[in-house]
Structure formats: C-alpha cells, structure tokens
Coordinates of N, CA, C and O in Angstrom, one line a residue:
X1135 N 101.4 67.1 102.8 CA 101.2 68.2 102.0 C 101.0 69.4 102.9 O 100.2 69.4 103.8
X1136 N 101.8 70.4 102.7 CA 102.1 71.6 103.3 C 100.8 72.7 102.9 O 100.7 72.7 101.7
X1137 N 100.3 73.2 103.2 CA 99.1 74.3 102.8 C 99.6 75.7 103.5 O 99.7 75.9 104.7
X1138 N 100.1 76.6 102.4 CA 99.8 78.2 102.9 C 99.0 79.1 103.2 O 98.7 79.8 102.2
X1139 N 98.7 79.3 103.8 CA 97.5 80.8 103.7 C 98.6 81.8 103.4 O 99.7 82.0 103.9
X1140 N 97.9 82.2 102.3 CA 98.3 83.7 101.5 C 97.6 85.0 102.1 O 96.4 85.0 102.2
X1141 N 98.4 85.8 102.3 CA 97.4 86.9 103.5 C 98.0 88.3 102.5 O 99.2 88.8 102.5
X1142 N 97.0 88.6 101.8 CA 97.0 90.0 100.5 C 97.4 91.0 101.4 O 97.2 91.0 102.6
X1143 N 97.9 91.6 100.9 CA 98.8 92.6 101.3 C 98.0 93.8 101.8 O 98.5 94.6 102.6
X1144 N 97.0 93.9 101.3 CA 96.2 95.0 101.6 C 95.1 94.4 103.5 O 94.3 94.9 104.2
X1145 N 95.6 93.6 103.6 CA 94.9 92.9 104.8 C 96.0 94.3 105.8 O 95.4 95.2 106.3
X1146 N 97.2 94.2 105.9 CA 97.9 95.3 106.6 C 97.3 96.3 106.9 O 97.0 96.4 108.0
X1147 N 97.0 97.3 106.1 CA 96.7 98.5 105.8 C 95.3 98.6 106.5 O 95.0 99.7 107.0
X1148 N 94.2 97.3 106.6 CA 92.9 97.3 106.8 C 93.0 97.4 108.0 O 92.4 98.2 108.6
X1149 N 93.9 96.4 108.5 CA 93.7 96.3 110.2 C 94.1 97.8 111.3 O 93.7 98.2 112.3
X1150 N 95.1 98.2 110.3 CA 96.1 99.7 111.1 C 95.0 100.8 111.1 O 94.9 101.7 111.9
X1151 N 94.1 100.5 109.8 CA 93.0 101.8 109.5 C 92.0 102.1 111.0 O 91.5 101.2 111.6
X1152 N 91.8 103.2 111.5 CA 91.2 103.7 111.8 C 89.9 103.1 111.8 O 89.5 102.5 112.8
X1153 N 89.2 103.3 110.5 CA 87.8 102.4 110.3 C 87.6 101.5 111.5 O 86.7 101.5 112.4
X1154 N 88.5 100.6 111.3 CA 88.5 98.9 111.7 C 88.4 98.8 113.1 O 88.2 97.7 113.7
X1155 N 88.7 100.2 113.8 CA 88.5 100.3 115.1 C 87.2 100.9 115.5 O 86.7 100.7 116.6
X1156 N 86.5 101.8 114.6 CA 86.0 102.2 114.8 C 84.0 101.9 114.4 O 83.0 102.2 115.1
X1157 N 84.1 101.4 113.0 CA 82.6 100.3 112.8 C 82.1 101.0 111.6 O 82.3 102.1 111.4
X1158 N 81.5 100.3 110.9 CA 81.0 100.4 109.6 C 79.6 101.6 109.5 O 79.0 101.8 108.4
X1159 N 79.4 102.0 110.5 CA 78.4 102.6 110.2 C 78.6 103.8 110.1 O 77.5 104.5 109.9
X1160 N 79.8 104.7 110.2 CA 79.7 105.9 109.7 C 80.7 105.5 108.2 O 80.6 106.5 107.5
X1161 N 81.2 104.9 107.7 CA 81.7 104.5 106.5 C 80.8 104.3 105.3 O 81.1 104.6 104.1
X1162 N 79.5 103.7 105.8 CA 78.6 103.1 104.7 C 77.1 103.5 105.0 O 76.2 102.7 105.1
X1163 N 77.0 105.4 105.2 CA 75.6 105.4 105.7 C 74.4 105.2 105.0 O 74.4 104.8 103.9
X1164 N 73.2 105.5 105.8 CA 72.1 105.6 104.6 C 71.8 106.4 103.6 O 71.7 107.6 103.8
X1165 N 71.8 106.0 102.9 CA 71.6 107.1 101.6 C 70.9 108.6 102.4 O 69.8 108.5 103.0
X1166 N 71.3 109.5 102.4 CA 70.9 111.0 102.1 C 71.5 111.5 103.8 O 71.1 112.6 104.3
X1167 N 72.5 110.4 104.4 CA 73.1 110.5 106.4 C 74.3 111.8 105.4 O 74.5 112.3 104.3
X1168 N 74.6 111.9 106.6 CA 76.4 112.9 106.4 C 77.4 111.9 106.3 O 77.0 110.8 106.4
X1169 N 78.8 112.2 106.1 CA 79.2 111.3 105.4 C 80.3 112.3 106.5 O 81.3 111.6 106.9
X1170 N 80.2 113.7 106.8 CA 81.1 114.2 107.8 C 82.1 113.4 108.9 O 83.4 113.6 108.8
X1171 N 81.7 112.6 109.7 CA 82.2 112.0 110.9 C 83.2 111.2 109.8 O 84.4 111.6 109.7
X1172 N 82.8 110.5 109.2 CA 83.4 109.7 108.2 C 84.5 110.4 107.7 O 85.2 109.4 107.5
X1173 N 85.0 111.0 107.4 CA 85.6 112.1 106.5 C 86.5 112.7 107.6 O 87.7 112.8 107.5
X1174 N 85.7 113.1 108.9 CA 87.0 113.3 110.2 C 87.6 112.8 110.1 O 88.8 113.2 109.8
X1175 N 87.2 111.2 110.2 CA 88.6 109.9 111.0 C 89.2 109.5 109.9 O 90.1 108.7 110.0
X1176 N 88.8 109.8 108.7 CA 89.7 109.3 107.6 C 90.9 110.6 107.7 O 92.0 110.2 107.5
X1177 N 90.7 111.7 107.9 CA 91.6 112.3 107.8 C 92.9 112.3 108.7 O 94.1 112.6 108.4
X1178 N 92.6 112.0 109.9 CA 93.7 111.2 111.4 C 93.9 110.2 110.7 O 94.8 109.9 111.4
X1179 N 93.8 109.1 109.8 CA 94.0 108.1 109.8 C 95.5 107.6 108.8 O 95.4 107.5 107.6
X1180 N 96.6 107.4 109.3 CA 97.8 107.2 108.2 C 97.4 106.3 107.0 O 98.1 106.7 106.0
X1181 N 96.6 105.3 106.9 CA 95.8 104.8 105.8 C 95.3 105.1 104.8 O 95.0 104.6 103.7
X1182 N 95.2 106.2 105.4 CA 93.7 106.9 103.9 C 94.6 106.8 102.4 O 94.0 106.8 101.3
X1183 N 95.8 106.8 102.4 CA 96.1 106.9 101.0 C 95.9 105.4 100.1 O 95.4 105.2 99.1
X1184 N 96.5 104.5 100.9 CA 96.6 103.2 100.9 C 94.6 102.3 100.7 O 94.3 101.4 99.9
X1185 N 93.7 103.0 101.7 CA 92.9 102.6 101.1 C 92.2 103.5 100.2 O 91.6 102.9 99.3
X1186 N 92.0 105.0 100.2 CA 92.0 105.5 98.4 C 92.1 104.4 97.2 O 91.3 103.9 96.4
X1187 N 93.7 104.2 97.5 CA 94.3 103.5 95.9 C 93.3 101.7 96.5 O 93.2 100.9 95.7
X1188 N 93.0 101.6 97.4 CA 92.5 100.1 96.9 C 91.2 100.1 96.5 O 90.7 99.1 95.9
X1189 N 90.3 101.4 96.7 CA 88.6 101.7 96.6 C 89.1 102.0 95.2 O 88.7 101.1 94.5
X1190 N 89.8 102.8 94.6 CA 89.6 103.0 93.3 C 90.3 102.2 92.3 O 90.0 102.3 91.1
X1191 N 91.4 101.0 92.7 CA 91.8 99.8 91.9 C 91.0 98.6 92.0 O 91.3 97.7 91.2
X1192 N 89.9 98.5 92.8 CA 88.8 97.6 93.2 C 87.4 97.9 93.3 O 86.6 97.0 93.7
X1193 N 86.9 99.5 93.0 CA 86.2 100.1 92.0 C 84.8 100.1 93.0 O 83.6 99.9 92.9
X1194 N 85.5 100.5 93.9 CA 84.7 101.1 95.5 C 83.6 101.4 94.9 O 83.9 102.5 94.3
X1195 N 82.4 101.2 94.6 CA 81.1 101.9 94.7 C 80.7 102.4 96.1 O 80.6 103.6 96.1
X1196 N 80.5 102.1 96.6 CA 79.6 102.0 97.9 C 80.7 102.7 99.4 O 81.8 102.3 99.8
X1197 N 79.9 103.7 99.9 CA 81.1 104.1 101.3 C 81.7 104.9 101.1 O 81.7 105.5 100.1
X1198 N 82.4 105.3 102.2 CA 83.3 106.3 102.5 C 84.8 105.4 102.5 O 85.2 104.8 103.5
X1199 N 85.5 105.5 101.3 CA 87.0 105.4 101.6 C 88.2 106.3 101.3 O 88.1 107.0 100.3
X1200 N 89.3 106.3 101.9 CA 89.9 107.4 101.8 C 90.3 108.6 102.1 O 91.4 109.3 102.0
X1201 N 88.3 108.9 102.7 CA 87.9 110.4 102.8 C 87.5 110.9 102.0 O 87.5 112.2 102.0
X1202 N 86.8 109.9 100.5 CA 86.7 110.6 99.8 C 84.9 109.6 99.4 O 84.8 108.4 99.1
X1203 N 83.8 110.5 99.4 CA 82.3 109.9 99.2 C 82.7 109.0 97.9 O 83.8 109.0 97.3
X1204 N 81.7 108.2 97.7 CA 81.4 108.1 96.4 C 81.2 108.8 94.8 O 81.6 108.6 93.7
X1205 N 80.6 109.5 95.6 CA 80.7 111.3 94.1 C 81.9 111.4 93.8 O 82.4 111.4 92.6
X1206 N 82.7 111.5 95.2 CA 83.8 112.0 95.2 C 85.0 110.7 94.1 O 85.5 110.7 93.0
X1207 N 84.8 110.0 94.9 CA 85.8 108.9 93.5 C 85.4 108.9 92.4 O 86.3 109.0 91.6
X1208 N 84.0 108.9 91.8 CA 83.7 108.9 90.1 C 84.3 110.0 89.8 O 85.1 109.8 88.9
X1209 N 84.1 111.1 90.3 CA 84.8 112.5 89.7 C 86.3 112.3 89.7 O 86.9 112.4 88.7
X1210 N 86.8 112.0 90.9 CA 88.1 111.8 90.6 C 88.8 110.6 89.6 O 90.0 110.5 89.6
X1211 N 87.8 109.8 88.9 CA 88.1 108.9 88.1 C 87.7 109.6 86.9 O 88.6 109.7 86.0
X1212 N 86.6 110.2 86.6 CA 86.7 110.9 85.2 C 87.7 111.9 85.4 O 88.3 111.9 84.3
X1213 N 88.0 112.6 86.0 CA 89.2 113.5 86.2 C 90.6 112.8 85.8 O 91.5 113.4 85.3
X1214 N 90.7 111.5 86.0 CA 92.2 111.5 85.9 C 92.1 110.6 84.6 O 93.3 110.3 84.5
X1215 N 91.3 109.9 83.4 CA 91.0 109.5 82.4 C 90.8 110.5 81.8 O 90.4 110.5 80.6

C-alpha cells in the first residue's frame, strides 16, 4: 500500500514569505505592541497577497497578515459584503 503526503498548496507561499524567515513575534504581538515592523516586511514581501487571500478565506483572527492588522481585515470584510 502506497501512502501520499498531500502538501496544500498554500505550504508554497508560507515558506517563500518573508515571515517564515523572520519569527512570529512581530506578526502576533501583545495586545496594545506596534504592529509597524510587521507591516514593513509584509510590504518587501512578494507573498503578502497570497497570504491576505488565505487570512481572510480561513478567517485570520489573530496577527498581522498581509500587512494588514486585525481591524484592518474585519473592516475590509464588512467593506467588501
């Protein structure tokens, strides 16, 4: 019996990200930190669109993805509904 690992497509996009080189703690700060640094390297990062569309099809609460806060995706989700 043959066994595949299925490797999701969005695994690509995570590894090339910027983030992933660089560590979770300017992505996911403590409530009331800057979210600035975070928001730099998402902007150098060719990713940011790719993970945008996965924070907001898998309903990102939490973090900086994108480049875009938290606030920032609810608003852009009542905005586009």
């Amino acid at each position: 019996m043959q066994l595949e690992t299925i490797t999701p497509a969005t695994s690509v996009w995570q590894s090339q990200a910027l983030c992933a080189q660089t560590g979770a703690d300017f992505f996911f700060p403590e409530p009331g930190s800057s979210v600035r640094e975070a928001k730099r390297i998402c902007g150098m990062c060719e990713m940011r669109t790719a993970c945008l569309e996965y924070a907001l099809t898998h309903d990102e609460r939490f973090g900086v993805w994108g480049g875009l806060s938290e606030k920032e995706r609810l608003q852009l989700r009542r905005t586009s509904h």
